[in-house]
XYZ file of C-alpha atoms in Angstrom:
673
model
C 16.292 -14.150 -3.445
C 16.657 -13.614 0.173
C 13.708 -15.719 1.319
C 15.753 -18.812 2.005
C 15.800 -20.012 5.660
C 13.317 -17.132 6.372
C 9.886 -17.716 8.235
C 7.022 -16.034 6.727
C 3.861 -15.787 8.706
C 0.727 -15.292 6.511
C -2.818 -14.859 7.685
C -5.594 -16.444 5.871
C -9.158 -15.627 5.976
C -11.868 -16.254 3.396
C -11.220 -18.166 -0.025
C -10.175 -14.866 -1.730
C -7.334 -14.576 0.742
C -5.935 -17.961 -0.145
C -6.291 -17.211 -4.004
C -4.069 -14.187 -3.808
C -1.681 -15.228 -1.021
C -1.184 -19.018 -1.545
C 0.630 -18.443 -4.844
C 3.225 -16.210 -3.202
C 3.520 -18.727 -0.182
C 3.843 -21.798 -2.545
C 6.683 -20.028 -4.464
C 8.492 -18.850 -1.301
C 8.337 -22.245 0.134
C 9.745 -23.624 -3.046
C 12.721 -21.207 -2.695
C 13.595 -22.343 0.821
C 11.205 -20.027 2.955
C 9.403 -21.588 6.060
C 5.846 -20.493 5.727
C 3.392 -20.527 8.650
C -0.100 -20.305 7.633
C -2.486 -19.147 10.418
C -6.162 -17.982 10.884
C -8.743 -17.463 13.502
C -11.862 -19.037 14.867
C -14.943 -17.238 13.507
C -18.664 -17.748 12.628
C -17.565 -18.109 9.068
C -15.062 -20.978 8.827
C -11.993 -19.195 7.717
C -10.069 -22.460 7.707
C -12.509 -24.190 5.241
C -10.627 -23.403 1.987
C -7.158 -24.238 3.617
C -8.594 -27.656 4.648
C -10.020 -28.225 1.099
C -6.751 -27.454 -0.434
C -4.657 -29.670 1.870
C -2.724 -26.951 3.623
C -1.475 -27.173 7.144
C -2.231 -24.160 9.298
C -2.445 -22.887 12.933
C -5.175 -21.296 14.697
C -4.311 -18.257 16.887
C -5.965 -19.733 19.845
C -3.528 -22.838 19.776
C -0.862 -20.215 21.139
C -3.051 -19.352 24.183
C -1.466 -20.188 27.677
C -1.716 -19.079 31.156
C -0.164 -15.803 30.562
C -2.390 -14.841 27.556
C -5.466 -15.966 29.414
C -4.457 -13.763 32.289
C -3.702 -10.950 29.968
C -7.127 -11.405 28.404
C -9.011 -11.341 31.513
C -7.430 -8.271 32.730
C -7.533 -6.160 29.370
C -11.224 -7.329 29.001
C -12.185 -6.091 32.436
C -10.516 -2.540 31.824
C -11.910 -2.323 28.374
C -15.539 -3.380 29.063
C -15.512 -0.609 31.910
C -14.570 2.113 29.401
C -16.821 0.625 26.693
C -19.894 0.776 28.723
C -19.399 4.495 29.240
C -18.885 4.904 25.355
C -21.726 2.648 24.550
C -24.471 4.542 26.640
C -23.285 8.022 25.339
C -24.709 7.347 21.770
C -28.027 5.753 20.785
C -26.344 3.624 17.836
C -24.255 1.538 20.229
C -27.117 0.780 22.559
C -28.822 -1.164 19.848
C -26.008 -3.538 19.496
C -26.684 -6.152 22.003
C -24.280 -6.589 25.170
C -23.970 -10.250 24.044
C -22.754 -9.295 20.787
C -20.494 -6.624 22.166
C -18.911 -8.736 24.785
C -18.383 -11.672 22.350
C -16.627 -9.541 19.646
C -14.295 -7.470 22.220
C -13.446 -10.502 24.055
C -12.430 -12.310 20.937
C -10.343 -9.720 19.676
C -8.399 -9.205 22.800
C -7.935 -12.704 23.042
C -6.630 -12.991 19.694
C -4.166 -10.108 20.097
C -2.527 -11.787 22.946
C -2.540 -15.081 21.183
C -0.988 -13.479 18.264
C 1.671 -11.934 20.353
C 2.554 -15.212 21.999
C 2.792 -16.688 18.371
C 5.451 -14.082 17.714
C 7.243 -14.951 20.764
C 7.217 -18.593 19.895
C 7.584 -18.670 16.139
C 9.926 -15.622 15.586
C 8.633 -14.819 12.047
C 10.972 -12.797 9.922
C 7.935 -11.183 7.979
C 4.186 -11.055 8.332
C 1.977 -11.280 4.980
C -1.926 -10.626 4.961
C -4.246 -9.646 2.298
C -4.918 -6.212 3.716
C -5.134 -4.628 7.051
C -8.750 -3.162 6.986
C -10.135 -5.811 9.262
C -9.448 -6.598 12.953
C -6.853 -9.264 12.187
C -5.023 -7.141 9.684
C -4.601 -4.520 12.260
C -3.738 -6.675 15.107
C -0.851 -8.150 12.996
C -0.018 -4.571 11.814
C 0.269 -3.237 15.494
C 2.309 -6.134 16.771
C 4.638 -6.035 13.614
C 5.292 -2.520 14.598
C 6.069 -3.412 18.295
C 8.448 -6.180 17.373
C 9.881 -4.703 14.199
C 8.796 -7.224 11.901
C 8.049 -6.095 8.306
C 4.484 -6.323 7.068
C 3.394 -6.863 3.347
C -0.083 -6.749 2.304
C -1.974 -6.821 -0.817
C -5.193 -5.579 -2.561
C -8.491 -7.403 -1.662
C -10.239 -7.084 -4.840
C -11.546 -4.260 -7.266
C -11.908 -1.028 -5.312
C -14.884 0.459 -7.260
C -16.534 2.252 -4.341
C -14.992 4.996 -2.104
C -14.732 3.756 1.406
C -13.510 5.550 4.555
C -11.528 2.399 5.363
C -9.170 3.099 2.605
C -7.647 5.747 4.896
C -6.281 2.743 6.960
C -5.031 0.728 4.076
C -1.441 1.526 4.430
C -1.103 2.398 8.299
C 1.239 -0.444 9.289
C 2.232 -1.944 6.152
C 5.832 -1.939 5.081
C 4.894 -2.455 1.572
C 1.525 -2.634 -0.041
C 1.277 -4.479 -3.107
C -1.315 -3.420 -5.699
C -2.738 -4.764 -8.979
C -2.672 -1.305 -10.863
C -2.555 2.231 -10.996
C -6.485 2.511 -10.741
C -6.361 1.255 -7.306
C -3.206 3.393 -6.308
C -5.032 6.476 -7.263
C -8.053 5.467 -5.266
C -6.167 4.691 -2.227
C -4.075 7.833 -2.495
C -7.207 9.923 -2.931
C -8.220 8.442 0.455
C -4.587 9.412 1.949
C -3.092 6.169 2.027
C 0.703 6.260 1.787
C 1.992 6.535 -1.787
C 5.400 5.835 -0.616
C 4.492 2.329 0.650
C 2.722 1.213 -2.558
C 4.147 -1.023 -5.071
C 2.346 -1.969 -8.296
C 2.998 -5.600 -9.099
C -0.187 -6.883 -10.926
C -2.627 -9.441 -9.669
C -0.907 -12.442 -8.177
C -4.013 -14.818 -8.842
C -5.190 -13.740 -12.391
C -1.645 -14.231 -13.577
C -1.421 -17.898 -12.208
C -5.271 -18.527 -13.167
C -4.626 -17.623 -16.691
C -2.031 -20.200 -16.708
C -3.907 -22.891 -15.076
C -7.498 -22.429 -16.358
C -7.385 -20.979 -19.805
C -5.889 -23.805 -21.734
C -8.289 -25.524 -24.357
C -7.759 -28.800 -22.635
C -8.832 -27.378 -19.266
C -11.894 -25.733 -20.621
C -13.143 -29.127 -22.232
C -12.487 -30.750 -18.780
C -14.524 -28.169 -16.935
C -17.391 -28.283 -19.437
C -17.490 -32.051 -18.932
C -17.303 -31.640 -15.008
C -20.322 -29.633 -15.322
C -22.296 -31.535 -17.817
C -21.931 -28.837 -20.591
C -21.990 -30.025 -24.213
C -18.701 -28.784 -25.798
C -20.415 -27.192 -28.926
C -22.759 -24.982 -26.757
C -21.929 -21.344 -26.197
C -21.789 -20.488 -22.387
C -23.115 -17.296 -20.803
C -21.690 -16.900 -17.352
C -23.518 -14.866 -14.904
C -21.232 -13.143 -12.180
C -23.617 -12.261 -9.456
C -22.708 -9.777 -6.662
C -23.831 -10.100 -2.924
C -27.013 -7.861 -3.227
C -28.237 -9.575 -6.546
C -27.527 -12.936 -5.174
C -29.994 -12.480 -2.296
C -32.978 -11.275 -4.552
C -35.805 -13.807 -3.548
C -38.430 -12.175 -5.972
C -39.364 -14.327 -8.892
C -39.931 -11.541 -11.391
C -36.506 -10.315 -11.917
C -35.133 -13.702 -12.573
C -37.869 -14.576 -15.006
C -37.219 -11.073 -16.780
C -33.597 -11.977 -16.999
C -33.520 -15.557 -18.202
C -36.513 -16.210 -20.448
C -34.777 -14.608 -23.416
C -31.649 -17.019 -23.072
C -33.775 -20.314 -23.403
C -31.987 -21.015 -26.563
C -30.782 -24.628 -27.684
C -27.256 -23.055 -28.524
C -26.732 -21.534 -25.237
C -26.007 -22.680 -21.705
C -26.429 -20.190 -18.730
C -23.943 -20.735 -16.009
C -24.857 -18.672 -12.641
C -22.073 -18.296 -9.910
C -23.214 -16.978 -6.586
C -21.254 -14.350 -4.513
C -19.895 -16.408 -1.302
C -21.467 -13.912 1.198
C -24.909 -14.965 0.213
C -26.511 -17.216 2.846
C -27.021 -20.919 1.494
C -30.609 -20.923 2.750
C -31.330 -17.815 0.573
C -29.598 -19.432 -2.581
C -31.676 -22.621 -2.220
C -34.824 -20.528 -2.470
C -33.695 -18.773 -5.479
C -32.366 -21.909 -7.099
C -35.674 -23.353 -7.025
C -37.246 -20.405 -8.601
C -34.601 -20.004 -11.220
C -34.985 -23.787 -12.367
C -38.601 -23.238 -13.143
C -38.029 -20.541 -15.636
C -34.470 -22.059 -16.822
C -34.403 -25.629 -16.220
C -31.175 -26.494 -17.999
C -29.033 -23.498 -16.290
C -26.277 -24.475 -14.168
C -26.382 -23.029 -10.839
C -23.114 -22.849 -8.663
C -22.889 -21.711 -5.027
C -19.298 -22.594 -3.886
C -17.813 -23.571 -7.303
C -14.203 -22.224 -8.349
C -15.010 -18.732 -10.086
C -12.282 -19.123 -12.378
C -13.460 -22.313 -13.846
C -16.668 -20.284 -14.537
C -14.547 -17.491 -16.324
C -12.560 -20.107 -18.189
C -15.656 -21.857 -19.866
C -17.473 -18.613 -20.578
C -17.934 -17.298 -24.080
C -19.497 -14.169 -22.596
C -19.746 -13.003 -19.111
C -22.879 -11.075 -17.588
C -22.140 -9.120 -14.271
C -24.978 -8.382 -12.009
C -23.845 -5.445 -9.717
C -20.305 -5.098 -8.828
C -17.925 -7.787 -8.103
C -14.193 -8.236 -8.709
C -15.159 -11.029 -11.081
C -16.268 -8.401 -13.623
C -12.762 -7.104 -14.167
C -11.408 -10.630 -13.905
C -13.425 -11.691 -16.719
C -12.101 -8.813 -18.914
C -8.459 -10.097 -17.872
C -9.455 -13.415 -19.055
C -10.580 -11.832 -22.472
C -14.200 -12.484 -22.265
C -16.761 -9.937 -23.650
C -18.358 -8.303 -20.751
C -22.069 -7.272 -20.318
C -23.452 -5.543 -17.302
C -26.584 -5.137 -15.174
C -26.431 -2.205 -12.629
C -26.520 -2.836 -8.830
C -29.984 -2.901 -7.326
C -29.790 0.641 -5.918
C -28.290 2.216 -9.123
C -29.464 3.124 -12.565
C -25.812 3.726 -14.064
C -23.724 0.847 -14.476
C -19.984 0.962 -13.343
C -18.650 -1.308 -15.749
C -20.420 0.499 -18.802
C -19.241 3.843 -17.513
C -15.670 2.246 -17.570
C -16.138 1.553 -21.206
C -15.352 -2.298 -20.883
C -18.735 -3.444 -20.965
C -21.975 -3.409 -22.787
C -25.322 -2.787 -21.119
C -28.075 -5.455 -20.990
C -30.456 -3.427 -18.866
C -33.139 -3.310 -18.340
C -33.713 -6.925 -17.585
C -34.206 -9.220 -20.643
C -32.824 -6.673 -22.999
C -30.164 -9.150 -24.782
C -29.728 -6.966 -27.875
C -26.098 -6.200 -27.382
C -25.307 -9.712 -26.445
C -26.948 -11.278 -29.556
C -25.228 -8.600 -31.686
C -21.950 -9.467 -30.246
C -22.364 -13.096 -30.981
C -22.972 -12.409 -34.628
C -20.403 -9.662 -35.122
C -17.991 -9.584 -32.329
C -17.064 -6.953 -29.740
C -17.612 -3.418 -31.050
C -14.200 -1.732 -32.149
C -15.114 1.248 -29.774
C -15.150 -1.031 -26.853
C -11.855 -2.750 -27.838
C -10.151 0.543 -27.985
C -10.718 1.230 -24.194
C -10.228 -2.381 -22.866
C -6.327 -2.480 -23.445
C -5.665 0.734 -21.496
C -8.192 -0.374 -18.720
C -6.270 -3.688 -18.344
C -2.944 -1.882 -18.215
C -4.151 0.397 -15.486
C -6.195 -2.087 -13.418
C -3.747 -5.181 -13.753
C -0.165 -3.440 -14.680
C 0.829 -6.430 -16.617
C -0.815 -9.716 -17.342
C 2.636 -11.173 -17.988
C 2.581 -14.269 -15.642
C 5.165 -12.455 -13.349
C 3.042 -10.848 -10.505
C 4.289 -13.407 -8.078
C 7.755 -12.856 -9.122
C 7.297 -9.335 -8.489
C 5.729 -9.921 -5.072
C 8.819 -11.958 -4.056
C 11.336 -9.518 -5.310
C 9.523 -6.845 -3.005
C 9.644 -9.149 -0.041
C 13.158 -10.221 -0.645
C 14.235 -6.779 -0.865
C 12.633 -5.719 2.368
C 14.356 -8.576 4.280
C 17.669 -7.733 2.692
C 17.274 -4.091 3.807
C 15.805 -4.589 7.365
C 17.923 -3.386 9.900
C 20.829 -2.395 7.802
C 22.838 0.742 9.067
C 25.510 2.204 7.005
C 29.024 2.129 8.409
C 30.915 5.306 9.179
C 31.798 6.953 5.954
C 35.239 7.284 4.508
C 36.371 9.076 1.385
C 37.954 6.994 -1.382
C 41.070 9.131 -1.779
C 41.581 10.165 1.773
C 41.120 7.802 4.646
C 42.041 10.390 7.122
C 39.396 12.955 6.055
C 37.653 12.726 9.457
C 40.538 14.492 11.221
C 41.622 16.932 8.372
C 39.241 19.836 7.897
C 39.505 23.380 8.518
C 38.201 24.455 11.870
C 35.130 26.748 11.950
C 34.781 26.825 8.215
C 31.292 26.257 6.707
C 30.885 24.192 3.472
C 27.589 24.662 1.627
C 26.995 21.640 -0.581
C 24.830 22.463 -3.444
C 23.946 20.207 -6.457
C 23.661 22.300 -9.550
C 20.480 20.693 -10.908
C 19.467 21.839 -14.332
C 17.674 25.163 -13.542
C 20.061 28.079 -13.916
C 17.579 30.658 -12.367
C 17.189 28.435 -9.211
C 20.704 27.885 -8.662
C 21.776 31.635 -9.246
C 18.909 32.515 -6.674
C 20.586 30.359 -3.947
C 24.339 31.506 -4.859
C 23.053 35.131 -4.642
C 21.411 34.691 -1.448
C 24.537 33.054 0.006
C 26.804 35.844 -0.997
C 24.311 38.359 0.404
C 23.398 36.652 3.832
C 26.057 34.112 4.839
C 27.612 35.988 7.667
C 30.278 33.321 8.480
C 33.974 34.392 8.866
C 35.084 31.310 6.680
C 32.881 29.542 4.370
C 32.900 27.974 0.986
C 30.579 26.697 -1.639
C 31.080 23.127 -3.084
C 29.209 22.954 -6.271
C 28.306 19.532 -7.473
C 27.619 19.693 -11.297
C 25.442 16.946 -12.404
C 24.331 18.749 -15.709
C 27.132 19.655 -17.986
C 24.644 22.187 -19.686
C 25.193 24.448 -16.493
C 29.053 24.419 -16.800
C 29.075 27.542 -19.069
C 27.002 29.502 -16.502
C 29.295 28.346 -13.677
C 32.430 29.038 -15.286
C 32.036 32.818 -15.084
C 31.578 32.469 -11.206
C 34.046 34.114 -8.980
C 34.748 33.716 -5.233
C 35.447 30.477 -3.224
C 33.544 27.909 -5.230
C 34.910 24.467 -5.413
C 33.509 22.554 -8.555
C 32.853 18.778 -8.382
C 31.323 16.985 -11.435
C 29.092 13.962 -11.023
C 26.671 12.159 -13.046
C 23.112 11.290 -12.510
C 20.500 12.966 -10.459
C 20.438 11.088 -7.304
C 20.299 13.632 -4.446
C 22.024 11.594 -1.821
C 24.916 10.709 -4.157
C 25.485 14.421 -5.149
C 25.295 15.564 -1.393
C 27.869 12.671 -0.469
C 30.208 13.598 -3.383
C 30.032 17.481 -2.211
C 30.762 16.618 1.188
C 33.701 14.471 0.206
C 35.134 17.438 -1.702
C 34.629 19.943 1.115
C 37.102 21.118 3.536
C 34.738 22.666 6.325
C 34.112 21.630 9.822
C 30.307 22.217 9.233
C 28.259 20.893 6.355
C 25.016 22.733 5.046
C 23.304 20.795 2.415
C 20.956 22.931 0.012
C 18.931 22.186 -2.953
C 19.086 24.881 -5.708
C 16.071 27.154 -5.327
C 16.238 27.664 -1.800
C 17.133 31.262 -0.806
C 19.291 31.522 2.201
C 18.319 34.671 4.634
C 19.222 33.965 8.109
C 21.120 31.210 10.001
C 22.154 32.669 13.417
C 22.801 29.866 15.879
C 23.168 27.005 13.263
C 26.696 26.375 14.031
C 26.296 26.057 17.805
C 23.416 23.350 17.093
C 25.566 21.610 14.418
C 28.275 20.712 16.935
C 25.953 18.099 18.589
C 23.179 17.267 16.313
C 21.374 17.882 12.962
C 19.944 21.446 12.290
C 17.115 22.707 10.114
C 15.501 26.001 9.776
C 11.945 27.332 8.654
C 11.525 27.446 5.190
C 8.848 29.714 3.633
C 7.135 30.185 0.247
C 7.673 33.501 -1.564
C 4.611 34.900 -0.164
C 5.900 33.863 3.243
C 3.396 31.167 3.928
C 4.982 28.007 5.623
C 6.693 25.504 3.207
C 8.492 23.278 5.836
C 8.563 24.024 9.463
C 10.226 20.899 10.342
C 9.110 17.340 9.681
C 6.744 15.071 11.270
C 5.302 11.557 10.786
C 1.622 10.935 10.049
C -0.950 8.226 10.682
C 0.916 6.061 8.202
C 4.438 6.408 9.696
C 5.150 8.667 6.743
C 7.555 11.505 7.142
C 5.694 15.022 6.026
C 6.764 18.560 6.150
C 4.748 20.463 8.783
C 3.201 23.595 7.156
C 1.143 24.679 10.265
C 2.538 27.231 12.458
C 2.753 26.902 16.090
C -0.649 27.465 17.709
C -2.674 25.846 14.785
C -4.321 22.560 14.918
C -0.970 20.698 14.633
C 0.704 23.164 17.008
C 1.915 20.269 19.396
C 3.734 18.696 16.581
C 4.959 21.915 15.004
C 6.643 23.007 18.202
C 8.754 19.613 18.519
C 9.414 18.351 14.977
C 10.772 14.719 14.744
C 13.040 15.585 11.748
C 14.222 18.655 9.947
C 14.780 19.518 6.288
C 12.698 20.486 3.344
C 15.810 21.434 0.985
C 18.249 22.575 3.605
C 19.853 20.704 6.611
C 23.123 20.899 8.447
C 25.421 19.049 10.573
C 28.935 18.651 11.981
C 31.395 16.696 9.615
C 32.185 14.221 12.298
C 28.172 13.611 12.591
C 27.921 13.179 8.803
C 30.864 10.666 8.778
C 29.666 8.715 11.848
C 26.139 8.011 10.488
C 27.437 7.110 7.013
C 26.321 10.097 5.007
C 23.112 10.107 2.950
C 21.773 6.775 1.999
C 22.099 6.585 -1.674
C 19.633 3.910 -2.114
C 16.693 6.021 -0.597
C 14.238 8.302 -2.755
C 15.156 11.868 -2.737
C 12.069 13.070 -0.721
C 12.758 10.748 2.083
C 16.696 11.300 2.452
C 16.470 13.970 4.949
C 13.956 12.038 7.352
C 16.429 9.208 6.855
C 19.532 10.977 7.979
C 17.707 12.480 10.950
C 16.749 8.992 12.069
C 20.057 7.702 11.625
C 21.589 10.629 13.792
C 19.052 9.810 16.494
C 19.907 6.362 16.427
C 23.673 7.300 17.296
C 22.475 9.573 20.146
C 22.776 12.976 18.119
C 19.982 15.742 18.754
C 17.737 17.240 15.962
C 17.257 20.909 16.460
C 14.808 23.013 14.549
C 15.746 26.853 14.847
C 12.660 28.866 14.478
C 14.350 32.292 14.421
C 16.357 31.313 11.220
C 14.816 31.765 7.661
C 15.093 30.548 4.118
C 12.676 30.989 1.301
C 11.862 28.313 -1.306
C 12.223 30.462 -4.628
C 11.698 27.564 -6.709
C 11.229 23.567 -6.031
C 14.038 21.297 -7.773
C 14.896 17.612 -7.414
C 11.212 17.236 -6.662
C 10.812 13.772 -8.036
C 13.031 10.950 -9.634
C 12.196 9.539 -12.860
C 9.862 6.439 -12.865
C 11.443 3.198 -13.658
C 10.842 -0.420 -13.046
C 12.614 -0.299 -9.657
C 11.867 3.043 -8.420
C 9.777 1.580 -5.723
C 13.036 0.376 -3.922
C 14.112 3.843 -3.148
C 10.668 4.486 -1.097
C 10.232 0.854 0.265
C 13.898 0.882 1.434
C 13.119 3.833 3.828
C 10.284 1.595 5.686
C 12.194 -1.326 5.622
C 15.280 0.050 7.129
C 13.378 1.755 10.027
C 10.705 -1.101 10.369
C 9.268 -0.841 14.039
C 11.174 2.361 14.582
C 9.388 5.163 12.924
C 7.388 7.598 14.913
C 3.620 7.758 14.481
C 0.868 10.454 14.841
C -2.106 8.509 16.164
C -4.590 11.328 15.822
C -6.831 9.768 13.194
C -9.488 12.571 13.291
C -6.945 15.294 12.297
C -5.287 12.951 9.830
C -8.605 11.933 7.925
C -9.776 15.651 8.360
C -12.511 16.679 5.614
C -12.625 12.918 4.576
C -14.944 12.281 7.595
C -17.378 15.014 6.439
C -20.944 13.406 5.405
C-alpha cells in the first residue's frame, strides 16, 4: 500500500457518511496514513455521529482567518448583486425568502474559502467524500481540481430513483467507488463517466456482517432491547415519507394482525423524520401495539441483525441491506405508488394492502419460495459485487494506486537493443505502424488504402503481429513491410514495439480498419507536434473530428462538424486521434511513447497531453481524410484490475485536464420534462 505517511482529508456529514467512510479511514490510519476528518456547521448536527464514536475532527470554519473573511465579504457582495438580478427573473426564486438566500449563499462562500485555507495549511495528498452531489462535495471537487489533489468518492445508498443529480456524480472525482453493476448502469445512463467508476462492493455491509451477524452479538442486541431470545423478530424499515404519516388508521391496519405472543415488532425510523413527528406517531402505535419496540436513532444494523423477517415501507437502502444480511424481505410500496420497487426486483414478497400478512405467515411456516431464491443471488451480485469482506481492501487498493500514479511522467523512451536510436533513422521516411489485430478484412482494408493513397516518396509499413492466426495471410504480402511479433492486445505496447522496429523519421500509428485517403500537410505538422485528421464513417458522417473533454473531464471524440452546437470545440480540438495519430520520432521518444498502463481508448488523449506538457503543439488537419471501415481494438477484456487502465489516466493528469463547463449541452435531452 502507498498510504503510509500520506495525509487523507475526509469530509463527513450525516451518519451514513461515517458508516461508509470510517471503515476505510480506520484501515488507512492503521497502515500509516494520517487522517484528517472534517465537517461543517449546519442546522443538522453533522458532527454528532463523530462525537458519539469518539473521533477527532475539524470544522471548516476553524480555518477562517483575516484573508478568508476578506475574500468572503468581497465574493458575497459580487454574488448577491448578480443573484438579485437572477432571483427576480423567475417567480420560483422570489418565494425563497431573502434571509434564507443570504444565509445559504454566504455560508457556501465562507466554507469554500475556509476549505481552500485548509488545503494550504494541511496540504492533503487526497480528498475523500461520500459523493459530490451536495454543496460540500462540489466545493471539495472544485478545489481538488484547482490544487491537483486526487478526489475519491463513494456511493451514497441504493439509487432506486432516476435523478438529474446523477449527471454530476463523477464531475470532479478521480475515482468513484460503487457497490455494484446496478448503480454503475444507473449513473452511466445519466451520463456519469464510466471511465472513473470502480466497482468495489459496499464498504459498510462487508464490515457490518462481520460485526453484527454473529450469534453472540444477536443475543446481546436482543437483551439490550429487552426482547426475549425465543421470540421471532419482524423488523420494520421505514422510509422518510412513511415515517412522517401521523394518521392513526394506516398504523392500526398495519400492526393489528401481528399482535401475536410469538412475535416482536421492531420499528426503525428514517433519520430525516423530525423527532416531534416521531413522538406523535410513537404514541399512536403504542396504543395498537403496546409491545412493539420503537427506535428513532438506534443503529439500523443491529435492527437487521436481530430480524428474522424484514418489512420495508417505501424505499430505503436498508431494504437491500436486509437482503445482504440474508433476511427474508417483505415490502409495502411508497405512499404515492401502487407498484412496489422491491417486489418488482424479485427480491421481496408483497404484504400490501396494509394488514395482508399472508406471505409473511406462509414464509414462517414453509420458508422463502424457491422462485424468489433464484433471483436473490443474482441481485446481490449486481448490487453488492462481492460480499466477501474485502470491500475496504479494494477501496484502499484504488486509493493507493492513485497516489502511486499521480504526477508520474514517463522518461524519454529508449529501445532495448539500440540506445542510439534517437539519432539513427532515415530522414524524411514515414513509418506506418499497424498492429495486426485479429480481423483480416479490417487489416487488408488499411493496407490496401496505404498502397493506393500514401503519396510519400519514402515510406514503410511496420506490421506488429499480435495474432499468429494472421501470419499466413501476411506471409503472402509484398512490398516494404517489416514484421514484428508481439503477444497480447495492449494497443500502447503494440504501437511502442512497432515504433521501436521502425526506421522512419515520422511515425503514423493506425488501427486496422482505418482506410487512409488523404494526408497532405501531415509531415509539416509532425515536425513540431502531434497530428490528427478527420475520420469519417463509411456513409461520410463524422466519426472523429478531433477530441475534446466533457463536463466530467472525460476525453471524447468530437462528432459534430464546425457550425453545429459544438462548433467552438470542434474548431480547436484539445487532442487528436480516433484510430490515426502521427508525430516526429523525436517527439515520440521525448514523451516516452505510449503509456502501456492506460486503457486503449484513452491512450491518444494521454499522448497528446504528454506532448502538450513538453511544449509540443497538437494540430488537427481538416483537409485530410480517413474512413473507419471497421472498428477494432475497441475494448480490452474485463479483469479484476482492468479499472487501473482507466483510473491511471485521471490520476496521472489530476488537476491538469481540460473541462467543458457547458452543462446544458452536456445534459442535453436529460433536461427535458
